[in-house]
PDB file of C-alpha atoms in Angstrom:
ATOM      1  CA  UNK T   1     -38.937  14.650 -80.892  1.00  0.00           C
ATOM      2  CA  UNK T   2     -40.128  12.951 -77.694  1.00  0.00           C
ATOM      3  CA  UNK T   3     -37.558  12.910 -74.906  1.00  0.00           C
ATOM      4  CA  UNK T   4     -37.725  10.264 -72.208  1.00  0.00           C
ATOM      5  CA  UNK T   5     -38.213  11.757 -68.772  1.00  0.00           C
ATOM      6  CA  UNK T   6     -35.298  11.087 -66.427  1.00  0.00           C
ATOM      7  CA  UNK T   7     -35.045  12.189 -62.808  1.00  0.00           C
ATOM      8  CA  UNK T   8     -31.725  13.047 -61.171  1.00  0.00           C
ATOM      9  CA  UNK T   9     -31.737  13.004 -57.375  1.00  0.00           C
ATOM     10  CA  UNK T  10     -28.596  14.457 -55.813  1.00  0.00           C
ATOM     11  CA  UNK T  11     -27.597  13.715 -52.229  1.00  0.00           C
ATOM     12  CA  UNK T  12     -26.500  17.299 -51.611  1.00  0.00           C
ATOM     13  CA  UNK T  13     -24.124  16.947 -48.673  1.00  0.00           C
ATOM     14  CA  UNK T  14     -22.623  13.769 -50.106  1.00  0.00           C
ATOM     15  CA  UNK T  15     -21.566  15.590 -53.278  1.00  0.00           C
ATOM     16  CA  UNK T  16     -20.638  18.845 -51.533  1.00  0.00           C
ATOM     17  CA  UNK T  17     -18.512  17.087 -48.890  1.00  0.00           C
ATOM     18  CA  UNK T  18     -16.713  14.976 -51.476  1.00  0.00           C
ATOM     19  CA  UNK T  19     -16.100  18.102 -53.570  1.00  0.00           C
ATOM     20  CA  UNK T  20     -14.764  19.937 -50.518  1.00  0.00           C
ATOM     21  CA  UNK T  21     -12.427  17.277 -49.136  1.00  0.00           C
ATOM     22  CA  UNK T  22     -11.071  16.351 -52.578  1.00  0.00           C
ATOM     23  CA  UNK T  23      -9.967  19.960 -53.139  1.00  0.00           C
ATOM     24  CA  UNK T  24      -8.978  20.705 -49.523  1.00  0.00           C
ATOM     25  CA  UNK T  25      -6.666  17.716 -49.115  1.00  0.00           C
ATOM     26  CA  UNK T  26      -3.382  18.692 -47.420  1.00  0.00           C
ATOM     27  CA  UNK T  27      -4.433  22.351 -47.368  1.00  0.00           C
ATOM     28  CA  UNK T  28      -5.129  24.698 -44.495  1.00  0.00           C
ATOM     29  CA  UNK T  29      -8.321  26.735 -44.641  1.00  0.00           C
ATOM     30  CA  UNK T  30      -6.450  29.885 -45.698  1.00  0.00           C
ATOM     31  CA  UNK T  31      -5.025  27.989 -48.704  1.00  0.00           C
ATOM     32  CA  UNK T  32      -8.457  27.186 -50.124  1.00  0.00           C
ATOM     33  CA  UNK T  33      -9.738  28.982 -53.217  1.00  0.00           C
ATOM     34  CA  UNK T  34     -11.796  32.105 -52.573  1.00  0.00           C
ATOM     35  CA  UNK T  35     -13.352  34.673 -54.852  1.00  0.00           C
ATOM     36  CA  UNK T  36     -12.747  38.424 -54.648  1.00  0.00           C
ATOM     37  CA  UNK T  37     -15.603  38.757 -52.113  1.00  0.00           C
ATOM     38  CA  UNK T  38     -13.732  36.395 -49.788  1.00  0.00           C
ATOM     39  CA  UNK T  39     -16.188  33.513 -50.228  1.00  0.00           C
ATOM     40  CA  UNK T  40     -14.722  30.016 -50.358  1.00  0.00           C
ATOM     41  CA  UNK T  41     -15.326  28.376 -53.742  1.00  0.00           C
ATOM     42  CA  UNK T  42     -13.170  25.219 -53.908  1.00  0.00           C
ATOM     43  CA  UNK T  43     -16.138  22.838 -53.424  1.00  0.00           C
ATOM     44  CA  UNK T  44     -18.628  24.963 -55.379  1.00  0.00           C
ATOM     45  CA  UNK T  45     -16.798  24.648 -58.673  1.00  0.00           C
ATOM     46  CA  UNK T  46     -16.617  20.846 -58.395  1.00  0.00           C
ATOM     47  CA  UNK T  47     -20.271  20.574 -57.316  1.00  0.00           C
ATOM     48  CA  UNK T  48     -21.615  22.652 -60.220  1.00  0.00           C
ATOM     49  CA  UNK T  49     -19.367  21.000 -62.794  1.00  0.00           C
ATOM     50  CA  UNK T  50     -20.395  17.508 -61.670  1.00  0.00           C
ATOM     51  CA  UNK T  51     -24.091  18.442 -61.665  1.00  0.00           C
ATOM     52  CA  UNK T  52     -23.997  19.792 -65.216  1.00  0.00           C
ATOM     53  CA  UNK T  53     -21.880  16.863 -66.407  1.00  0.00           C
ATOM     54  CA  UNK T  54     -24.546  14.465 -65.082  1.00  0.00           C
ATOM     55  CA  UNK T  55     -27.374  16.417 -66.727  1.00  0.00           C
ATOM     56  CA  UNK T  56     -25.600  16.410 -70.089  1.00  0.00           C
ATOM     57  CA  UNK T  57     -24.190  12.876 -69.965  1.00  0.00           C
ATOM     58  CA  UNK T  58     -27.445  11.159 -69.005  1.00  0.00           C
ATOM     59  CA  UNK T  59     -29.982  13.504 -70.586  1.00  0.00           C
ATOM     60  CA  UNK T  60     -31.646  14.354 -67.286  1.00  0.00           C
ATOM     61  CA  UNK T  61     -34.941  16.211 -67.613  1.00  0.00           C
ATOM     62  CA  UNK T  62     -36.026  16.488 -63.967  1.00  0.00           C
ATOM     63  CA  UNK T  63     -33.760  17.338 -61.029  1.00  0.00           C
ATOM     64  CA  UNK T  64     -34.008  17.616 -57.251  1.00  0.00           C
ATOM     65  CA  UNK T  65     -31.344  18.094 -54.598  1.00  0.00           C
ATOM     66  CA  UNK T  66     -31.952  16.715 -51.109  1.00  0.00           C
ATOM     67  CA  UNK T  67     -30.298  18.205 -48.041  1.00  0.00           C
ATOM     68  CA  UNK T  68     -29.988  16.943 -44.477  1.00  0.00           C
ATOM     69  CA  UNK T  69     -31.348  18.912 -41.563  1.00  0.00           C
ATOM     70  CA  UNK T  70     -29.050  19.438 -38.569  1.00  0.00           C
ATOM     71  CA  UNK T  71     -28.151  16.155 -36.908  1.00  0.00           C
ATOM     72  CA  UNK T  72     -30.001  17.008 -33.688  1.00  0.00           C
ATOM     73  CA  UNK T  73     -33.203  17.694 -35.649  1.00  0.00           C
ATOM     74  CA  UNK T  74     -33.505  14.235 -37.240  1.00  0.00           C
ATOM     75  CA  UNK T  75     -36.115  11.791 -36.014  1.00  0.00           C
ATOM     76  CA  UNK T  76     -33.453   9.087 -35.687  1.00  0.00           C
ATOM     77  CA  UNK T  77     -31.317  11.257 -33.410  1.00  0.00           C
ATOM     78  CA  UNK T  78     -34.349  12.265 -31.357  1.00  0.00           C
ATOM     79  CA  UNK T  79     -35.148   8.577 -30.792  1.00  0.00           C
ATOM     80  CA  UNK T  80     -31.537   7.436 -30.258  1.00  0.00           C
ATOM     81  CA  UNK T  81     -29.038  10.016 -29.008  1.00  0.00           C
ATOM     82  CA  UNK T  82     -26.026   7.887 -30.006  1.00  0.00           C
ATOM     83  CA  UNK T  83     -26.993   8.050 -33.703  1.00  0.00           C
ATOM     84  CA  UNK T  84     -24.185   9.787 -35.641  1.00  0.00           C
ATOM     85  CA  UNK T  85     -22.773  11.029 -32.319  1.00  0.00           C
ATOM     86  CA  UNK T  86     -19.295  10.080 -33.562  1.00  0.00           C
ATOM     87  CA  UNK T  87     -19.405  12.571 -36.451  1.00  0.00           C
ATOM     88  CA  UNK T  88     -17.015  15.538 -36.366  1.00  0.00           C
ATOM     89  CA  UNK T  89     -18.223  19.091 -36.787  1.00  0.00           C
ATOM     90  CA  UNK T  90     -18.113  20.363 -40.363  1.00  0.00           C
ATOM     91  CA  UNK T  91     -15.315  22.808 -41.311  1.00  0.00           C
ATOM     92  CA  UNK T  92     -16.486  26.461 -41.367  1.00  0.00           C
ATOM     93  CA  UNK T  93     -15.367  26.780 -45.015  1.00  0.00           C
ATOM     94  CA  UNK T  94     -17.648  23.884 -45.953  1.00  0.00           C
ATOM     95  CA  UNK T  95     -20.614  25.342 -44.059  1.00  0.00           C
ATOM     96  CA  UNK T  96     -20.100  28.693 -45.780  1.00  0.00           C
ATOM     97  CA  UNK T  97     -20.085  27.000 -49.190  1.00  0.00           C
ATOM     98  CA  UNK T  98     -23.309  25.161 -48.342  1.00  0.00           C
ATOM     99  CA  UNK T  99     -24.957  28.512 -47.636  1.00  0.00           C
ATOM    100  CA  UNK T 100     -23.566  30.041 -50.841  1.00  0.00           C
ATOM    101  CA  UNK T 101     -24.534  26.973 -52.868  1.00  0.00           C
ATOM    102  CA  UNK T 102     -28.171  26.757 -51.785  1.00  0.00           C
ATOM    103  CA  UNK T 103     -28.697  30.421 -52.707  1.00  0.00           C
ATOM    104  CA  UNK T 104     -27.014  29.933 -56.086  1.00  0.00           C
ATOM    105  CA  UNK T 105     -29.108  26.821 -56.804  1.00  0.00           C
ATOM    106  CA  UNK T 106     -32.234  28.864 -56.108  1.00  0.00           C
ATOM    107  CA  UNK T 107     -30.997  31.494 -58.568  1.00  0.00           C
ATOM    108  CA  UNK T 108     -30.645  28.956 -61.374  1.00  0.00           C
ATOM    109  CA  UNK T 109     -34.022  27.381 -60.613  1.00  0.00           C
ATOM    110  CA  UNK T 110     -32.965  24.051 -59.131  1.00  0.00           C
ATOM    111  CA  UNK T 111     -35.502  22.356 -56.851  1.00  0.00           C
ATOM    112  CA  UNK T 112     -34.124  21.710 -53.364  1.00  0.00           C
ATOM    113  CA  UNK T 113     -35.679  19.880 -50.434  1.00  0.00           C
ATOM    114  CA  UNK T 114     -34.978  20.224 -46.710  1.00  0.00           C
ATOM    115  CA  UNK T 115     -37.727  18.592 -44.650  1.00  0.00           C
ATOM    116  CA  UNK T 116     -37.322  18.231 -40.880  1.00  0.00           C
ATOM    117  CA  UNK T 117     -37.121  15.777 -39.163  1.00  0.00           C
ATOM    118  CA  UNK T 118     -36.167  13.742 -42.231  1.00  0.00           C
ATOM    119  CA  UNK T 119     -32.688  13.107 -43.600  1.00  0.00           C
ATOM    120  CA  UNK T 120     -31.698  13.485 -47.243  1.00  0.00           C
ATOM    121  CA  UNK T 121     -31.842   9.679 -47.654  1.00  0.00           C
ATOM    122  CA  UNK T 122     -35.519   9.710 -46.703  1.00  0.00           C
ATOM    123  CA  UNK T 123     -36.301  12.545 -49.119  1.00  0.00           C
ATOM    124  CA  UNK T 124     -34.507  10.680 -51.902  1.00  0.00           C
ATOM    125  CA  UNK T 125     -36.326   7.481 -50.971  1.00  0.00           C
ATOM    126  CA  UNK T 126     -39.735   9.154 -50.989  1.00  0.00           C
ATOM    127  CA  UNK T 127     -39.085  10.956 -54.288  1.00  0.00           C
ATOM    128  CA  UNK T 128     -37.671   7.904 -56.107  1.00  0.00           C
ATOM    129  CA  UNK T 129     -40.575   5.775 -54.848  1.00  0.00           C
ATOM    130  CA  UNK T 130     -43.155   8.320 -56.013  1.00  0.00           C
ATOM    131  CA  UNK T 131     -41.407   8.704 -59.397  1.00  0.00           C
ATOM    132  CA  UNK T 132     -41.312   4.919 -59.924  1.00  0.00           C
ATOM    133  CA  UNK T 133     -45.025   4.573 -59.140  1.00  0.00           C
ATOM    134  CA  UNK T 134     -46.299   7.604 -61.028  1.00  0.00           C
ATOM    135  CA  UNK T 135     -43.886   8.004 -63.936  1.00  0.00           C
ATOM    136  CA  UNK T 136     -42.394   4.522 -64.404  1.00  0.00           C
ATOM    137  CA  UNK T 137     -39.404   6.265 -65.977  1.00  0.00           C
ATOM    138  CA  UNK T 138     -35.664   6.137 -65.156  1.00  0.00           C
ATOM    139  CA  UNK T 139     -34.516   7.690 -61.893  1.00  0.00           C
ATOM    140  CA  UNK T 140     -30.835   8.168 -61.051  1.00  0.00           C
ATOM    141  CA  UNK T 141     -29.611   8.729 -57.498  1.00  0.00           C
ATOM    142  CA  UNK T 142     -26.223  10.437 -57.354  1.00  0.00           C
ATOM    143  CA  UNK T 143     -24.460   9.429 -54.142  1.00  0.00           C
ATOM    144  CA  UNK T 144     -21.692   7.159 -52.907  1.00  0.00           C
ATOM    145  CA  UNK T 145     -23.777   6.210 -49.863  1.00  0.00           C
ATOM    146  CA  UNK T 146     -24.440   2.465 -49.990  1.00  0.00           C
ATOM    147  CA  UNK T 147     -27.365   2.832 -47.564  1.00  0.00           C
ATOM    148  CA  UNK T 148     -29.327   3.985 -50.623  1.00  0.00           C
ATOM    149  CA  UNK T 149     -28.970   0.600 -52.355  1.00  0.00           C
ATOM    150  CA  UNK T 150     -32.220  -0.445 -50.662  1.00  0.00           C
ATOM    151  CA  UNK T 151     -33.998   1.965 -53.045  1.00  0.00           C
ATOM    152  CA  UNK T 152     -32.957   0.228 -56.273  1.00  0.00           C
ATOM    153  CA  UNK T 153     -35.753  -1.082 -58.481  1.00  0.00           C
ATOM    154  CA  UNK T 154     -36.355  -1.572 -62.230  1.00  0.00           C
ATOM    155  CA  UNK T 155     -36.650   2.222 -62.642  1.00  0.00           C
ATOM    156  CA  UNK T 156     -34.187   3.448 -59.994  1.00  0.00           C
ATOM    157  CA  UNK T 157     -30.400   3.154 -60.297  1.00  0.00           C
ATOM    158  CA  UNK T 158     -27.555   4.715 -58.336  1.00  0.00           C
ATOM    159  CA  UNK T 159     -24.620   6.515 -59.919  1.00  0.00           C
ATOM    160  CA  UNK T 160     -21.526   5.787 -57.831  1.00  0.00           C
ATOM    161  CA  UNK T 161     -17.928   6.904 -58.224  1.00  0.00           C
ATOM    162  CA  UNK T 162     -15.537   3.974 -58.464  1.00  0.00           C
ATOM    163  CA  UNK T 163     -11.848   4.814 -58.647  1.00  0.00           C
ATOM    164  CA  UNK T 164     -11.541   7.058 -61.705  1.00  0.00           C
ATOM    165  CA  UNK T 165     -14.874   6.270 -63.295  1.00  0.00           C
ATOM    166  CA  UNK T 166     -18.558   6.232 -62.421  1.00  0.00           C
ATOM    167  CA  UNK T 167     -20.856   3.257 -62.513  1.00  0.00           C
ATOM    168  CA  UNK T 168     -24.601   3.337 -63.085  1.00  0.00           C
ATOM    169  CA  UNK T 169     -25.427   0.640 -60.555  1.00  0.00           C
ATOM    170  CA  UNK T 170     -28.738  -1.061 -61.372  1.00  0.00           C
ATOM    171  CA  UNK T 171     -30.990  -3.506 -59.545  1.00  0.00           C
ATOM    172  CA  UNK T 172     -29.497  -6.211 -61.784  1.00  0.00           C
ATOM    173  CA  UNK T 173     -25.985  -5.296 -60.632  1.00  0.00           C
ATOM    174  CA  UNK T 174     -27.133  -5.484 -57.015  1.00  0.00           C
ATOM    175  CA  UNK T 175     -28.838  -8.866 -57.328  1.00  0.00           C
ATOM    176  CA  UNK T 176     -25.849 -10.339 -59.174  1.00  0.00           C
ATOM    177  CA  UNK T 177     -23.391  -9.016 -56.561  1.00  0.00           C
ATOM    178  CA  UNK T 178     -25.325  -9.807 -53.380  1.00  0.00           C
ATOM    179  CA  UNK T 179     -27.803 -12.552 -54.289  1.00  0.00           C
ATOM    180  CA  UNK T 180     -30.684 -10.802 -52.489  1.00  0.00           C
ATOM    181  CA  UNK T 181     -33.337  -8.189 -53.277  1.00  0.00           C
ATOM    182  CA  UNK T 182     -32.562  -4.489 -52.583  1.00  0.00           C
ATOM    183  CA  UNK T 183     -35.295  -4.466 -49.906  1.00  0.00           C
ATOM    184  CA  UNK T 184     -33.243  -7.062 -47.980  1.00  0.00           C
ATOM    185  CA  UNK T 185     -30.256  -4.721 -47.798  1.00  0.00           C
ATOM    186  CA  UNK T 186     -31.742  -3.253 -44.608  1.00  0.00           C
ATOM    187  CA  UNK T 187     -31.584  -6.715 -43.008  1.00  0.00           C
ATOM    188  CA  UNK T 188     -27.920  -7.114 -43.935  1.00  0.00           C
ATOM    189  CA  UNK T 189     -27.207  -3.630 -42.539  1.00  0.00           C
ATOM    190  CA  UNK T 190     -29.227  -4.452 -39.394  1.00  0.00           C
ATOM    191  CA  UNK T 191     -26.753  -7.240 -38.653  1.00  0.00           C
ATOM    192  CA  UNK T 192     -23.643  -5.424 -39.870  1.00  0.00           C
ATOM    193  CA  UNK T 193     -24.336  -2.026 -38.356  1.00  0.00           C
ATOM    194  CA  UNK T 194     -22.596   1.072 -39.648  1.00  0.00           C
ATOM    195  CA  UNK T 195     -19.629   2.527 -37.803  1.00  0.00           C
ATOM    196  CA  UNK T 196     -19.810   5.820 -39.733  1.00  0.00           C
ATOM    197  CA  UNK T 197     -23.348   6.413 -38.393  1.00  0.00           C
ATOM    198  CA  UNK T 198     -22.652   4.817 -34.993  1.00  0.00           C
ATOM    199  CA  UNK T 199     -25.227   2.063 -35.647  1.00  0.00           C
ATOM    200  CA  UNK T 200     -24.278  -1.033 -33.609  1.00  0.00           C
ATOM    201  CA  UNK T 201     -25.815  -3.858 -35.655  1.00  0.00           C
ATOM    202  CA  UNK T 202     -25.446  -7.282 -34.073  1.00  0.00           C
ATOM    203  CA  UNK T 203     -22.053  -7.301 -32.316  1.00  0.00           C
ATOM    204  CA  UNK T 204     -19.829 -10.133 -33.500  1.00  0.00           C
ATOM    205  CA  UNK T 205     -21.684 -10.657 -36.786  1.00  0.00           C
ATOM    206  CA  UNK T 206     -19.497  -9.310 -39.578  1.00  0.00           C
ATOM    207  CA  UNK T 207     -19.435  -9.063 -43.356  1.00  0.00           C
ATOM    208  CA  UNK T 208     -18.607 -12.752 -43.829  1.00  0.00           C
ATOM    209  CA  UNK T 209     -21.760 -13.869 -42.040  1.00  0.00           C
ATOM    210  CA  UNK T 210     -24.367 -11.077 -42.366  1.00  0.00           C
ATOM    211  CA  UNK T 211     -24.986 -11.540 -46.086  1.00  0.00           C
ATOM    212  CA  UNK T 212     -25.075 -15.390 -46.041  1.00  0.00           C
ATOM    213  CA  UNK T 213     -27.525 -15.278 -43.108  1.00  0.00           C
ATOM    214  CA  UNK T 214     -29.928 -13.017 -45.023  1.00  0.00           C
ATOM    215  CA  UNK T 215     -29.443 -14.984 -48.254  1.00  0.00           C
ATOM    216  CA  UNK T 216     -30.683 -18.034 -46.349  1.00  0.00           C
ATOM    217  CA  UNK T 217     -33.249 -16.558 -43.930  1.00  0.00           C
ATOM    218  CA  UNK T 218     -34.369 -13.538 -46.025  1.00  0.00           C
ATOM    219  CA  UNK T 219     -35.129 -11.170 -43.111  1.00  0.00           C
ATOM    220  CA  UNK T 220     -33.901 -10.715 -39.545  1.00  0.00           C
ATOM    221  CA  UNK T 221     -37.434 -11.478 -38.349  1.00  0.00           C
ATOM    222  CA  UNK T 222     -37.278 -14.922 -39.943  1.00  0.00           C
ATOM    223  CA  UNK T 223     -33.691 -15.414 -38.801  1.00  0.00           C
ATOM    224  CA  UNK T 224     -34.438 -14.734 -35.133  1.00  0.00           C
ATOM    225  CA  UNK T 225     -37.638 -16.817 -35.277  1.00  0.00           C
ATOM    226  CA  UNK T 226     -35.515 -19.799 -36.338  1.00  0.00           C
ATOM    227  CA  UNK T 227     -32.554 -19.375 -33.974  1.00  0.00           C
ATOM    228  CA  UNK T 228     -33.429 -22.613 -32.173  1.00  0.00           C
ATOM    229  CA  UNK T 229     -33.129 -24.553 -35.435  1.00  0.00           C
ATOM    230  CA  UNK T 230     -30.337 -22.457 -36.962  1.00  0.00           C
ATOM    231  CA  UNK T 231     -28.422 -24.139 -39.772  1.00  0.00           C
ATOM    232  CA  UNK T 232     -25.379 -25.802 -38.192  1.00  0.00           C
ATOM    233  CA  UNK T 233     -23.009 -23.914 -40.527  1.00  0.00           C
ATOM    234  CA  UNK T 234     -23.957 -20.751 -38.564  1.00  0.00           C
ATOM    235  CA  UNK T 235     -23.583 -22.337 -35.093  1.00  0.00           C
ATOM    236  CA  UNK T 236     -20.591 -20.171 -34.200  1.00  0.00           C
ATOM    237  CA  UNK T 237     -22.846 -17.090 -34.439  1.00  0.00           C
ATOM    238  CA  UNK T 238     -25.765 -18.441 -32.407  1.00  0.00           C
ATOM    239  CA  UNK T 239     -24.695 -16.921 -29.076  1.00  0.00           C
ATOM    240  CA  UNK T 240     -23.836 -13.599 -30.717  1.00  0.00           C
ATOM    241  CA  UNK T 241     -27.196 -13.504 -32.486  1.00  0.00           C
ATOM    242  CA  UNK T 242     -29.050 -14.331 -29.274  1.00  0.00           C
ATOM    243  CA  UNK T 243     -27.222 -11.603 -27.354  1.00  0.00           C
ATOM    244  CA  UNK T 244     -27.544  -9.043 -30.142  1.00  0.00           C
ATOM    245  CA  UNK T 245     -31.188  -9.535 -31.126  1.00  0.00           C
ATOM    246  CA  UNK T 246     -32.497  -6.269 -29.630  1.00  0.00           C
ATOM    247  CA  UNK T 247     -29.546  -4.348 -31.091  1.00  0.00           C
ATOM    248  CA  UNK T 248     -30.196  -5.815 -34.555  1.00  0.00           C
ATOM    249  CA  UNK T 249     -33.872  -4.791 -34.530  1.00  0.00           C
ATOM    250  CA  UNK T 250     -33.019  -1.295 -33.337  1.00  0.00           C
ATOM    251  CA  UNK T 251     -30.376  -1.067 -36.086  1.00  0.00           C
ATOM    252  CA  UNK T 252     -32.904  -2.155 -38.708  1.00  0.00           C
ATOM    253  CA  UNK T 253     -35.161   0.691 -37.606  1.00  0.00           C
ATOM    254  CA  UNK T 254     -32.268   3.156 -38.002  1.00  0.00           C
ATOM    255  CA  UNK T 255     -31.116   1.957 -41.438  1.00  0.00           C
ATOM    256  CA  UNK T 256     -34.589   1.733 -42.983  1.00  0.00           C
ATOM    257  CA  UNK T 257     -35.213   4.681 -45.296  1.00  0.00           C
ATOM    258  CA  UNK T 258     -38.619   6.273 -44.751  1.00  0.00           C
ATOM    259  CA  UNK T 259     -40.422   6.650 -48.077  1.00  0.00           C
ATOM    260  CA  UNK T 260     -43.654   8.028 -46.615  1.00  0.00           C
ATOM    261  CA  UNK T 261     -43.189  11.778 -46.252  1.00  0.00           C
ATOM    262  CA  UNK T 262     -46.405  13.839 -46.571  1.00  0.00           C
ATOM    263  CA  UNK T 263     -44.533  16.837 -48.025  1.00  0.00           C
ATOM    264  CA  UNK T 264     -43.182  14.618 -50.815  1.00  0.00           C
ATOM    265  CA  UNK T 265     -46.579  12.988 -51.381  1.00  0.00           C
ATOM    266  CA  UNK T 266     -47.874  16.478 -52.161  1.00  0.00           C
ATOM    267  CA  UNK T 267     -45.145  17.234 -54.726  1.00  0.00           C
ATOM    268  CA  UNK T 268     -46.158  17.542 -58.371  1.00  0.00           C
ATOM    269  CA  UNK T 269     -43.344  15.660 -60.113  1.00  0.00           C
ATOM    270  CA  UNK T 270     -43.748  17.768 -63.252  1.00  0.00           C
ATOM    271  CA  UNK T 271     -42.489  20.738 -61.226  1.00  0.00           C
ATOM    272  CA  UNK T 272     -39.096  19.035 -61.007  1.00  0.00           C
ATOM    273  CA  UNK T 273     -38.666  19.620 -64.752  1.00  0.00           C
ATOM    274  CA  UNK T 274     -35.495  21.629 -65.281  1.00  0.00           C
ATOM    275  CA  UNK T 275     -34.275  23.180 -68.490  1.00  0.00           C
ATOM    276  CA  UNK T 276     -30.776  24.609 -68.276  1.00  0.00           C
ATOM    277  CA  UNK T 277     -30.902  28.349 -68.947  1.00  0.00           C
ATOM    278  CA  UNK T 278     -27.326  29.019 -69.997  1.00  0.00           C
ATOM    279  CA  UNK T 279     -27.667  32.772 -69.618  1.00  0.00           C
ATOM    280  CA  UNK T 280     -28.875  32.524 -66.015  1.00  0.00           C
ATOM    281  CA  UNK T 281     -26.243  29.896 -65.174  1.00  0.00           C
ATOM    282  CA  UNK T 282     -23.433  31.996 -66.687  1.00  0.00           C
ATOM    283  CA  UNK T 283     -24.582  35.060 -64.747  1.00  0.00           C
ATOM    284  CA  UNK T 284     -24.682  33.103 -61.479  1.00  0.00           C
ATOM    285  CA  UNK T 285     -21.271  31.516 -62.121  1.00  0.00           C
ATOM    286  CA  UNK T 286     -19.784  34.907 -63.036  1.00  0.00           C
ATOM    287  CA  UNK T 287     -21.061  36.386 -59.770  1.00  0.00           C
ATOM    288  CA  UNK T 288     -19.308  33.593 -57.877  1.00  0.00           C
ATOM    289  CA  UNK T 289     -16.258  33.844 -60.192  1.00  0.00           C
ATOM    290  CA  UNK T 290     -16.522  30.172 -61.138  1.00  0.00           C
ATOM    291  CA  UNK T 291     -15.546  28.748 -64.481  1.00  0.00           C
ATOM    292  CA  UNK T 292     -17.424  25.631 -65.508  1.00  0.00           C
ATOM    293  CA  UNK T 293     -18.262  23.930 -68.803  1.00  0.00           C
ATOM    294  CA  UNK T 294     -21.909  23.544 -69.760  1.00  0.00           C
TER     295      UNK T 294
END
C-alpha cells in the first residue's frame, strides 16, 4: 500500500528547552532526574516521547532535527552584536542533555543538521522550501516559535502546543487569523520587533498598529514609500514611523529566514527517510535508562 511521504522538521532546542523547563520547574539542579551513570535525563525522556508520538500520530516518513550553532557563531550576531544579547546562559544540566541527546539520535539513525553560521530557523526554512518544491508533499514543522509562520505554504504547516493540546496550524489558519500572506509576516515582525531576540522593530509601533499597517500597505517598503500620503487613520504613528525607518529595515533583515543554504541545496531528501527500528530504539533507551512508549 502506498504511503504518502510526510516530512517532520523538529526545532531541536525549542523542543529540548521546553522539555527541560517543564520538568525542572521549581527544582534545583540536584533534584533533577539522573540515570545511574549520573547523566541528567529529565528533558531527554520528554523529547524522545514527543518525537515518537509525532511520528506515530501523523504518520511521518521523513525526519530531520535542526540545531542552532552557538549564538556568537550566527551570521545575524556577527552583523549585529546586540542580537539575542539579552539571552541568559543555558543551565549546565540542559547543555549536558543536548550532548547526550545528539549522540543518542545518531545511534537511532535520526538525521540532524548543524550548519554554521545559520540558525535552526534557517535550516528548517531551507529544508521545508526544498521539500515543497521537489516533493510537493506535506511538511510539518514542530516548534512553538512564531517566527516560523513565514514558512507556511500549501504543503507546510506548523504543529504548535496550545494549552493542553496541539494544533496543526496551516496557511489557511494563518490567513484567516491575520488577513495577510505568510511572506508578509516578516514585515509585521519588522515593525513589531521581538524582545526575546532583542530585535528593536520600529519603536512606538505596537501590535495594534503593525498588522493593520501591513494589511493595508503589504510591505514595509511600500509603507515607507507612502509615508507622505499615509492614511489619516495612521497619523498618530507617522512621526514614530519616520524616526524608526532604519530600525524597521534592520529588523526585517534579522527576522527574515534564509532559505538559500548551499549545504541544504545539496541534500538528497530521500535520505531523510526514517523507519523506526524498535530494537535499536529500545537498546538506546535502555542504555539511557529511559522508559518511553513507541
